[in-house]
Amino acid sequence: MSTSLPHETGPTPDEASVDLDQLRRTYRAQRDRRAPSGSTRTYTSTAGAFGYYAKDPYTPHRERRPLSDTVEALIIGAGFGGLLTAARLKDAGVDSVRIMDEAGDVGGTWYWNRYPGIHCDIESYVYMPLLEEVGYMPKWRYAPGEEIRQHAIAIAEHYGLYNDALFQTRATALEWDAERENWLVTTDRGDRFHATYVVTSSGTLTQPKLPGIPGIETFRGHTFHSSRWDYSYTGGDADGGLSRLADKRVAVVGTGATGLQLIPHVGRDAQHLFVFQRTPSTVDVRDNRPTDPEWAASLRPGWQRERMENFLEVLAGEHVEESLVTDGWTATVDLQRQILSGAVDESVSPEERELRDELDDARTMNRIRSRVDDVVADSATAEALKPWYRYMCKRPGFSDEYLQTFNRPNVTLVDTADHGGITRMTETSVLVGDEEFEVDCVIFATGFEVGVSGVLSGTLPVTGRGGQTLLEAWGQGIETLHGFSTHGFPNLFHLSALQNANSVNFTHILQEQAEHIAAVIGEGRRRGARYLEPTLEAQHAWVREVAATASDTRAFQAECTPGYYNGEGTRSIGGATYSPGPVVFHRVLREWRANRMHEILVDPSTSRPQETVGAGVSA
């Protein structure tokens, strides 16, 4: 079933001939439906009056005494980035490693997101890190969330990280102690302890957000965010069986990657489900299957590193003899270049390459739109579910159950595009225009604030040498060496994609970052460096390199439907990462570690960077 206003859907290009001019007009018209001139979609943070949406429903609050001790390394964030950094620091001989997180346990996004149907959308054999180190083989090609969360726990146990872990704890300030030459860390639990090295790994998609719907606070039914799933209300677990929804009218707001996974379960169990959609996702085949035991038994030591590197190289556009992973990501490599960094085909002119990629994009999207017609019985519903935009305007989605859900008589698709989203909420209803939908429960599958770590948002103020704050130092733009560290802020490292590399398999990126940070700290300890801080010259040189090689994605993103990739249609995300791609970037890091480590090692006797060239670190 579907309810929506009539709208122009445009032509359906066939494989033999694509009218790009007409298709561009259709894409532009569909974009403008969702972002009328002069208006933007607003979101509300799960803080302040809406802070209860972000509360932890999984782990009871535990009281403890404040700490006032000293550790060698503090890692803020216990997702895969923090766990990988802690593991590599342990490997490098740093025994005193403390992990800290606002959550009640390790896992990061996999701690918070436990909604029904949750799986990774990157092959688990390359997504789940340290499989060989921990001695684990995923049960599925695309592992369910609970399996991934348990793997994060296994990593923490394997490396002894629970021995000095602070959970349910948020860092409130970092201040460089010039006398001790280490960091004073304060928290919301009253802690005031010191750390020689601090690594922030608080993630890029961590703070849940709500749509800025007028009247959202007046609704008297039940509400929650998908990242804080309320099984006490729905019944069931991450495998489904939401039996307590059998007499409930449920609204799900959001049809991104999260919605694709949870909507089939809610549609299966609710009395009636209303799916509120502003923009349809691309929905390609998932093809999940159990791990083949014979294949697993045939693997030789080092197989995961080889497979991860191969997958990264394929997605970065590098030449490989054989692609070890064949999936929806490896089938659309050239299309991903519109957003993600990597190599491009230099054998043709940029104009020819863009035309070729646009034609390939049109054929790919035509296939995805045709799949909607093949699966969804109701023609109006099928039309509303078709994505009319370029492939990488939104994160691609994969599911073998989502489209089928709309063939259920108890599921209604509500297309909100012509209203810019839901119009308002009342005590009992959700309204789109003048159409009212009475519901008992509203589930917000509306995602997260993008790239807003505590450091960038200012909720974790950082004060470095001379009393300068990090945000003051970045007042004219972010300045780092390789994205990790900034002059004036000794022994402080960041895990992120800023001025660093990026890929759809971000855990591989995090693993490379963790290995780099551990190698730098390990070499600093070996050399007796007073502290680790990049020179201004090296920092400026890297910022210039990032700018000089940056891909300009503004024109592409300006034509895209609004979403988090383009700041809801208000800005481009281009230029923030190292455009030549992760394979090239990791090569740059290896060369730097081997020959230019002196740019960050501060001599213990002179307070100046050590001049010795060739640190001899190649890990």
XYZ file of C-alpha atoms in Angstrom:
619
model
C 0.000 0.000 0.000
C 1.154 3.574 -0.580
C -0.058 7.055 0.154
C 1.595 9.959 -1.605
C 0.847 12.883 -3.864
C 1.163 12.328 -7.620
C 4.470 13.418 -9.034
C 6.532 13.196 -12.182
C 8.682 10.085 -12.191
C 10.458 10.678 -15.509
C 11.603 8.178 -18.070
C 13.014 4.748 -17.471
C 16.204 4.480 -19.534
C 16.873 1.096 -21.099
C 20.218 -0.617 -21.409
C 20.758 0.240 -25.049
C 20.073 3.959 -25.007
C 20.178 6.453 -22.151
C 18.861 9.983 -22.585
C 21.186 11.695 -20.124
C 19.645 15.136 -20.610
C 16.181 13.859 -19.708
C 17.549 11.778 -16.837
C 19.362 14.804 -15.413
C 16.124 16.801 -15.554
C 14.304 14.016 -13.745
C 16.984 13.792 -11.062
C 16.902 17.563 -10.596
C 13.114 17.598 -10.289
C 13.211 14.813 -7.732
C 15.947 16.596 -5.789
C 13.922 19.802 -5.714
C 10.855 17.948 -4.415
C 12.869 17.000 -1.354
C 14.689 20.305 -0.890
C 12.489 23.178 -2.080
C 14.380 26.408 -2.705
C 15.075 28.255 0.506
C 14.306 25.347 2.838
C 16.456 22.711 4.473
C 15.689 19.666 6.541
C 16.467 20.281 10.188
C 17.375 17.786 12.871
C 17.267 17.888 16.629
C 20.117 16.619 18.772
C 19.390 13.930 21.342
C 20.536 16.261 24.091
C 18.891 18.704 26.464
C 15.118 18.208 26.389
C 15.557 15.183 24.133
C 18.485 13.689 26.032
C 16.423 10.697 27.125
C 16.569 9.382 23.548
C 20.329 8.816 23.951
C 20.232 7.104 27.352
C 21.727 3.629 27.622
C 18.955 0.986 27.799
C 21.348 -1.967 27.937
C 23.601 -1.555 31.005
C 22.430 -0.385 34.448
C 24.321 2.618 35.781
C 27.180 1.628 38.100
C 28.572 3.926 40.755
C 32.347 4.097 41.299
C 34.930 6.301 42.998
C 36.650 9.040 40.976
C 40.189 8.274 39.799
C 43.251 10.462 40.314
C 46.016 8.192 39.025
C 48.357 8.248 35.996
C 48.301 5.981 32.962
C 50.640 5.900 30.000
C 47.951 5.807 27.292
C 44.297 6.812 27.408
C 42.021 5.909 24.513
C 38.717 7.741 24.391
C 36.241 5.494 22.610
C 35.912 1.711 22.805
C 34.624 0.944 19.329
C 36.790 -0.858 16.811
C 39.073 2.188 16.414
C 39.793 2.366 20.133
C 40.133 -1.391 20.497
C 42.534 -1.623 17.559
C 44.666 1.216 18.905
C 44.785 -0.342 22.367
C 45.720 -3.714 20.883
C 48.524 -2.281 18.776
C 49.857 -0.226 21.698
C 49.940 -3.401 23.773
C 51.828 -5.095 20.931
C 54.271 -2.172 20.955
C 55.055 -2.722 24.633
C 52.760 -0.124 26.224
C 51.314 -2.005 29.180
C 49.438 0.846 30.863
C 46.514 1.358 28.446
C 43.136 2.643 29.622
C 40.059 2.626 27.385
C 37.131 4.888 28.203
C 33.644 5.123 26.727
C 30.231 6.600 27.486
C 28.691 3.204 26.776
C 28.419 0.389 29.278
C 30.846 -1.863 27.380
C 33.030 -2.053 24.296
C 31.728 -2.178 20.730
C 31.008 1.419 19.748
C 28.233 1.519 17.166
C 27.706 -2.224 17.676
C 27.079 -1.634 21.370
C 24.409 0.962 20.690
C 22.739 -0.435 17.580
C 20.905 -3.652 18.463
C 17.751 -3.196 16.409
C 16.141 -6.245 14.783
C 17.816 -7.346 11.565
C 21.063 -5.454 12.093
C 24.021 -6.792 10.067
C 27.181 -5.315 8.602
C 26.973 -4.414 4.903
C 30.686 -5.075 4.300
C 31.772 -8.705 4.065
C 32.465 -9.808 7.645
C 35.764 -11.489 6.721
C 37.230 -8.078 5.902
C 35.058 -5.931 8.184
C 35.585 -7.654 11.540
C 39.206 -6.912 12.511
C 41.804 -9.140 14.171
C 40.037 -12.380 13.283
C 43.276 -14.348 13.125
C 44.672 -12.753 16.271
C 41.563 -13.654 18.253
C 41.075 -16.989 16.483
C 37.546 -16.447 15.190
C 35.706 -17.064 11.921
C 32.366 -15.264 11.369
C 29.356 -17.517 10.945
C 27.878 -15.447 8.107
C 29.204 -13.553 5.121
C 27.447 -10.465 6.534
C 27.531 -10.940 10.275
C 24.626 -9.959 12.539
C 25.210 -7.162 15.006
C 25.335 -9.326 18.106
C 28.062 -11.502 16.590
C 30.069 -8.370 15.825
C 29.522 -7.009 19.343
C 30.692 -10.265 20.867
C 33.790 -10.105 18.666
C 34.563 -6.635 20.062
C 34.307 -8.125 23.558
C 36.628 -10.960 22.520
C 39.238 -8.433 21.333
C 39.059 -6.584 24.661
C 39.438 -9.829 26.579
C 42.259 -11.127 24.369
C 44.343 -7.977 24.966
C 43.434 -7.554 28.641
C 41.696 -4.227 28.049
C 39.041 -4.770 30.724
C 41.767 -4.604 33.362
C 41.761 -0.794 33.174
C 38.551 0.301 31.487
C 36.206 3.135 32.360
C 32.676 2.721 31.027
C 29.683 5.010 31.395
C 32.237 7.807 31.490
C 32.526 10.887 29.271
C 35.693 12.965 29.050
C 34.843 16.601 29.764
C 38.234 18.239 29.233
C 41.825 17.567 28.184
C 44.470 19.998 29.423
C 48.209 19.778 28.781
C 50.128 19.850 32.057
C 53.358 21.666 31.166
C 55.078 20.735 34.414
C 54.362 17.013 34.175
C 54.418 17.014 30.366
C 51.315 14.899 30.132
C 47.548 15.376 29.859
C 45.175 16.132 32.725
C 41.910 14.363 31.962
C 38.639 15.273 33.643
C 35.369 13.379 33.263
C 31.702 13.570 34.146
C 32.333 11.014 36.909
C 34.606 13.370 38.833
C 37.863 11.816 37.596
C 41.033 13.912 37.447
C 43.813 11.662 36.212
C 46.874 12.064 33.993
C 47.851 10.325 30.770
C 51.111 10.554 28.837
C 49.405 9.835 25.521
C 45.770 10.464 24.592
C 44.054 9.012 21.531
C 40.534 10.138 20.633
C 38.466 7.556 18.774
C 34.939 8.741 19.372
C 33.687 7.876 15.897
C 32.019 9.757 13.063
C 28.453 8.436 13.486
C 27.900 8.331 17.221
C 25.359 10.918 18.376
C 21.801 9.949 17.359
C 19.660 12.672 15.823
C 15.922 13.275 15.536
C 14.051 15.049 12.738
C 13.031 18.557 13.705
C 9.307 17.834 13.571
C 6.989 20.465 15.084
C 5.066 18.939 17.953
C 7.412 15.975 18.397
C 7.431 16.623 22.150
C 3.627 16.502 22.380
C 3.184 12.919 21.171
C 1.809 10.767 24.008
C 2.476 7.379 22.489
C 5.747 5.469 22.755
C 8.869 6.665 20.945
C 12.513 5.649 20.730
C 15.529 5.926 18.424
C 16.634 2.833 16.524
C 20.065 2.993 18.183
C 18.396 2.577 21.597
C 15.943 -0.178 20.699
C 13.273 -0.771 23.337
C 12.691 -4.529 23.386
C 10.681 -4.170 26.592
C 8.060 -2.473 24.410
C 8.389 -4.464 21.177
C 9.284 -7.883 22.532
C 11.669 -10.143 20.646
C 15.351 -9.614 20.013
C 17.734 -8.759 17.184
C 16.507 -11.839 15.289
C 12.943 -10.505 15.312
C 9.836 -11.928 16.966
C 8.488 -8.503 18.001
C 5.348 -10.099 19.465
C 4.303 -7.126 21.592
C 3.646 -5.082 18.457
C 0.817 -7.407 17.385
C -1.843 -4.904 18.522
C 0.180 -1.749 17.768
C 0.078 0.761 14.931
C 3.742 1.644 14.420
C 5.432 4.427 12.498
C 9.037 4.058 11.332
C 10.631 7.339 10.283
C 13.630 6.862 7.990
C 14.487 4.568 5.094
C 18.280 4.581 5.087
C 20.549 1.643 5.856
C 18.993 1.152 9.304
C 15.431 1.290 7.998
C 16.178 -1.291 5.315
C 17.097 -3.798 8.014
C 14.517 -3.191 10.738
C 11.405 -2.437 8.646
C 10.941 -6.078 7.492
C 10.796 -7.225 11.127
C 8.402 -4.489 12.246
C 6.227 -5.083 9.181
C 6.100 -8.791 9.934
C 4.931 -8.357 13.543
C 3.035 -5.054 13.885
C -0.725 -4.771 13.531
C 0.012 -2.025 11.025
C 3.220 -0.337 9.963
C 3.481 3.122 8.407
C 6.876 3.757 6.791
C 7.556 7.489 6.464
C 9.966 8.076 3.598
C 11.468 11.305 2.347
C 13.975 9.742 -0.061
C 14.057 6.088 -1.130
C 17.321 4.210 -0.820
C 18.916 2.118 -3.505
C 18.137 -1.482 -2.605
C 20.415 -3.990 -4.297
C 20.726 -7.723 -3.657
C 22.312 -8.657 -0.298
C 22.871 -12.403 -0.899
C 23.864 -13.246 2.668
C 24.843 -16.846 3.364
C 26.567 -18.966 6.028
C 30.341 -19.255 5.958
C 31.489 -22.273 3.958
C 33.447 -24.464 6.418
C 35.560 -25.975 3.638
C 36.560 -22.520 2.439
C 37.398 -21.458 6.002
C 39.520 -24.588 6.528
C 41.483 -23.874 3.334
C 42.707 -20.449 4.481
C 46.388 -19.991 5.249
C 47.938 -17.711 7.898
C 47.773 -14.086 6.816
C 44.592 -14.612 4.827
C 42.651 -11.762 6.430
C 45.314 -9.128 5.838
C 45.563 -10.275 2.221
C 41.795 -10.186 1.745
C 41.446 -6.770 3.410
C 44.234 -5.284 1.290
C 42.758 -6.759 -1.869
C 39.292 -5.364 -1.101
C 40.747 -1.937 -0.329
C 42.789 -1.946 -3.536
C 39.798 -2.914 -5.675
C 37.600 -0.187 -4.176
C 40.399 2.371 -4.528
C 40.636 1.625 -8.246
C 44.044 -0.017 -8.043
C 45.004 -2.844 -10.396
C 44.768 -6.339 -8.892
C 45.271 -9.728 -10.504
C 42.118 -11.097 -8.859
C 39.333 -9.623 -6.764
C 38.985 -11.837 -3.694
C 35.655 -10.250 -2.748
C 32.844 -10.125 -5.292
C 29.853 -8.135 -4.078
C 27.790 -5.018 -4.665
C 30.683 -2.788 -3.629
C 33.258 -4.273 -5.985
C 30.706 -4.165 -8.834
C 30.369 -0.369 -8.630
C 33.944 0.797 -8.104
C 33.976 3.516 -10.763
C 30.695 4.964 -9.511
C 32.074 5.286 -5.992
C 34.845 7.588 -7.235
C 32.287 10.420 -7.273
C 32.513 10.561 -3.476
C 35.249 8.257 -2.193
C 38.934 8.857 -2.822
C 41.042 6.635 -5.024
C 42.732 6.129 -8.358
C 41.052 7.090 -11.634
C 41.533 5.948 -15.196
C 44.025 8.438 -16.670
C 43.927 6.843 -20.144
C 40.909 8.961 -21.074
C 40.175 12.656 -20.663
C 38.209 13.808 -17.598
C 35.265 14.645 -19.856
C 35.237 11.187 -21.444
C 35.625 9.544 -18.062
C 32.733 11.528 -16.584
C 30.469 10.657 -19.520
C 31.375 6.980 -19.309
C 30.780 6.936 -15.545
C 27.471 8.771 -15.865
C 26.218 6.268 -18.446
C 27.334 3.389 -16.238
C 25.631 5.105 -13.304
C 22.377 5.412 -15.274
C 22.398 1.741 -16.239
C 23.136 0.685 -12.654
C 20.332 2.829 -11.271
C 17.984 1.598 -14.004
C 18.676 -1.980 -12.913
C 17.988 -1.059 -9.284
C 14.757 0.729 -10.216
C 13.698 -2.228 -12.366
C 14.178 -4.500 -9.357
C 11.575 -2.456 -7.501
C 9.048 -3.163 -10.273
C 9.954 -6.849 -10.221
C 9.429 -7.191 -6.470
C 6.728 -4.720 -5.390
C 3.214 -5.649 -6.518
C 1.446 -2.292 -6.118
C 2.506 0.039 -8.936
C 2.054 3.267 -6.948
C 4.120 1.918 -4.074
C 6.775 0.680 -6.481
C 6.963 4.088 -8.142
C 7.446 5.836 -4.783
C 10.223 3.384 -3.813
C 12.327 4.084 -6.896
C 15.510 6.096 -6.226
C 15.887 8.914 -8.762
C 19.440 10.172 -8.223
C 23.047 9.221 -8.985
C 24.279 6.032 -7.309
C 26.593 7.620 -4.712
C 24.292 10.465 -3.725
C 23.330 8.264 -0.753
C 25.070 5.319 0.840
C 24.070 2.275 -1.250
C 21.724 -0.193 0.427
C 21.375 -3.969 0.172
C 18.481 -6.160 1.260
C 16.622 -9.289 0.201
C 13.606 -8.514 2.436
C 12.952 -4.761 2.432
C 11.099 -4.313 -0.862
C 9.103 -7.492 -0.245
C 7.752 -5.986 2.985
C 5.615 -3.539 1.005
C 3.630 -6.422 -0.428
C 2.164 -7.026 3.033
C -1.405 -5.720 3.466
C -0.525 -4.278 6.890
C 2.311 -2.057 5.583
C 1.776 1.439 4.179
C 4.458 3.574 2.564
C 3.977 7.281 3.225
C 6.007 9.379 0.795
C 6.713 12.747 2.467
C 8.904 14.245 -0.254
C 6.566 17.013 -1.373
C 6.316 18.246 2.210
C 10.035 18.107 3.018
C 9.326 15.369 5.540
C 6.700 14.912 8.232
C 4.658 18.093 8.702
C 3.983 17.789 12.412
C 3.047 15.460 15.257
C 0.120 15.639 17.649
C -0.660 13.755 20.845
C -1.833 10.735 18.862
C -0.801 11.174 15.249
C 1.793 11.869 12.595
C 0.750 14.301 9.880
C 2.016 14.682 6.328
C 0.318 17.706 4.820
C -3.332 17.371 5.826
C -3.217 13.570 5.962
C -3.242 12.186 9.501
C -1.948 8.805 10.647
C -2.902 7.669 14.137
C -0.160 5.536 15.667
C 0.739 4.018 19.020
C 4.516 4.081 18.565
C 7.060 6.055 16.548
C 10.515 4.601 15.872
C 13.084 7.097 14.612
C 15.551 5.430 12.240
C 16.982 8.840 11.432
C 20.696 8.221 11.824
C 23.437 10.178 13.497
C 25.126 13.531 13.501
C 27.919 13.125 10.950
C 31.524 13.662 11.972
C 30.618 15.491 15.161
C 33.087 14.146 17.690
C 33.440 15.771 21.069
C 36.657 17.431 19.905
C 35.033 19.018 16.858
C 31.783 19.975 18.574
C 33.555 21.559 21.536
C 31.878 19.280 24.083
C 35.375 17.920 24.767
C 37.511 21.068 25.070
C 41.219 20.471 24.483
C 43.791 22.949 25.814
C 47.364 22.502 24.615
C 50.708 24.164 25.209
C 50.495 27.847 26.103
C 46.797 27.678 26.928
C 45.621 27.555 23.312
C 42.546 25.430 22.637
C 42.426 23.040 19.733
C 39.400 24.773 18.234
C 41.310 28.072 18.385
C 44.235 26.447 16.588
C 41.799 25.182 13.947
C 39.997 28.504 13.714
C 41.131 29.098 10.123
C 40.703 25.456 9.170
C 41.743 22.073 10.494
C 45.521 21.613 10.469
C 47.129 18.271 11.186
C 49.997 16.047 10.169
C 48.392 13.148 8.282
C 45.136 13.775 10.127
C 46.506 12.450 13.425
C 48.189 15.230 15.382
C 48.524 19.011 15.569
C 51.408 21.318 16.505
C 50.981 22.666 20.022
C 49.148 19.575 21.269
C 51.803 17.047 22.286
C 51.096 13.325 22.543
C 47.527 13.791 21.285
C 46.275 11.679 18.365
C 42.935 11.469 16.568
C 41.321 8.628 14.653
C 39.060 9.990 11.909
C 38.829 10.517 8.161
C 39.827 14.201 8.363
C 42.940 14.861 6.249
C 43.336 11.099 6.269
C 42.109 8.313 3.979
C 38.619 6.902 3.615
C 36.897 3.778 2.305
C 33.572 2.015 2.700
C 35.374 -0.550 4.878
C 36.246 1.956 7.563
C 37.470 -0.655 10.045
C 40.397 -1.296 7.688
C 41.122 2.437 7.715
C 40.977 2.410 11.517
C 43.351 -0.545 11.658
C 45.924 1.310 9.557
C 45.507 4.387 11.752
C 45.943 2.333 14.910
C 49.103 0.707 13.560
C 50.523 4.103 12.582
C 49.851 5.696 15.978
C 51.289 2.691 17.793
C 54.408 2.783 15.604
C 54.920 6.507 16.293
C 54.450 6.111 20.040
C 56.637 3.014 20.082
C 59.449 4.791 18.266
C 59.133 7.813 20.545
C 59.477 5.602 23.597
C 62.447 3.758 22.085
C 64.249 7.004 21.291
C 63.427 8.652 24.619
C 61.554 11.516 22.947
C 60.391 14.144 25.392
C 57.005 14.129 23.677
C 55.509 13.724 20.215
C 54.399 16.819 18.350
C 54.585 17.623 14.628
C 56.616 20.555 13.423
C 54.713 23.461 11.939
C 56.613 22.979 8.675
C 55.559 19.340 8.339
C 51.994 20.162 9.327
C 51.673 23.008 6.810
C 53.177 20.841 4.094
C 50.590 18.125 4.689
C 47.659 20.576 4.676
C 48.932 21.939 1.351
C 49.237 18.390 -0.018
C 45.646 17.544 0.946
C 44.386 20.758 -0.659
C 46.465 20.349 -3.819
C 45.250 16.803 -4.458
C 41.630 17.305 -3.359
C 38.890 16.094 -5.678
C 36.166 18.662 -6.289
C 32.858 16.902 -5.658
C 30.782 20.059 -5.260
C 29.092 19.906 -8.665
C 28.179 16.245 -8.206
C 26.816 16.730 -4.707
C 24.888 19.873 -5.631
C 22.799 17.743 -7.995
C 22.195 15.063 -5.368
C 19.085 14.501 -3.347
C 19.543 15.880 0.207
C 21.226 13.592 2.707
C 24.135 13.415 5.120
C 26.622 13.062 2.242
C 25.946 16.666 1.203
C 24.837 18.225 4.472
C 21.140 17.978 3.549
C 21.912 19.735 0.273
C 23.735 22.676 1.853
C 27.398 21.746 1.424
C 29.936 19.345 -0.051
C 32.007 16.879 1.949
C 34.791 16.962 -0.638
C 38.310 18.035 0.301
C 38.199 16.714 3.862
C 40.056 13.493 3.072
C 43.159 12.578 1.083
C 41.819 12.244 -2.461
C 44.521 10.002 -4.006
C 42.997 7.259 -1.886
C 43.781 4.920 0.992
C 46.295 2.717 -0.838
C 48.421 5.735 -1.744
C 47.942 7.249 1.707
C 49.072 4.125 3.512
C 52.137 4.060 1.268
C 52.821 7.678 2.274
C 52.599 6.722 5.947
C 55.004 3.800 5.547
C 57.538 6.013 3.777
C 57.166 8.706 6.438
C 57.674 6.238 9.267
C 60.803 4.906 7.588
C 62.426 8.230 6.751
C 60.782 11.269 8.360
C 59.808 10.306 11.890
C 62.036 13.139 13.122
C 59.245 15.571 12.172
C 57.338 14.591 15.304
C 59.946 13.374 17.843
C 60.821 16.163 20.287
C 64.363 15.775 21.636
C 64.477 15.337 25.420
C 67.315 17.836 25.849
C 66.494 20.601 23.368
C 62.693 20.667 23.141
C 63.158 20.597 19.377
C 62.306 17.860 16.899
C 65.061 15.319 16.542
C 67.062 15.783 13.372
C 67.998 12.163 12.812
C 66.633 11.040 9.451
C 65.486 7.449 9.046
C 63.627 6.186 12.025
C 63.667 2.700 10.615
C 60.026 2.010 11.387
C 58.165 0.232 8.629
C 55.369 -1.543 10.467
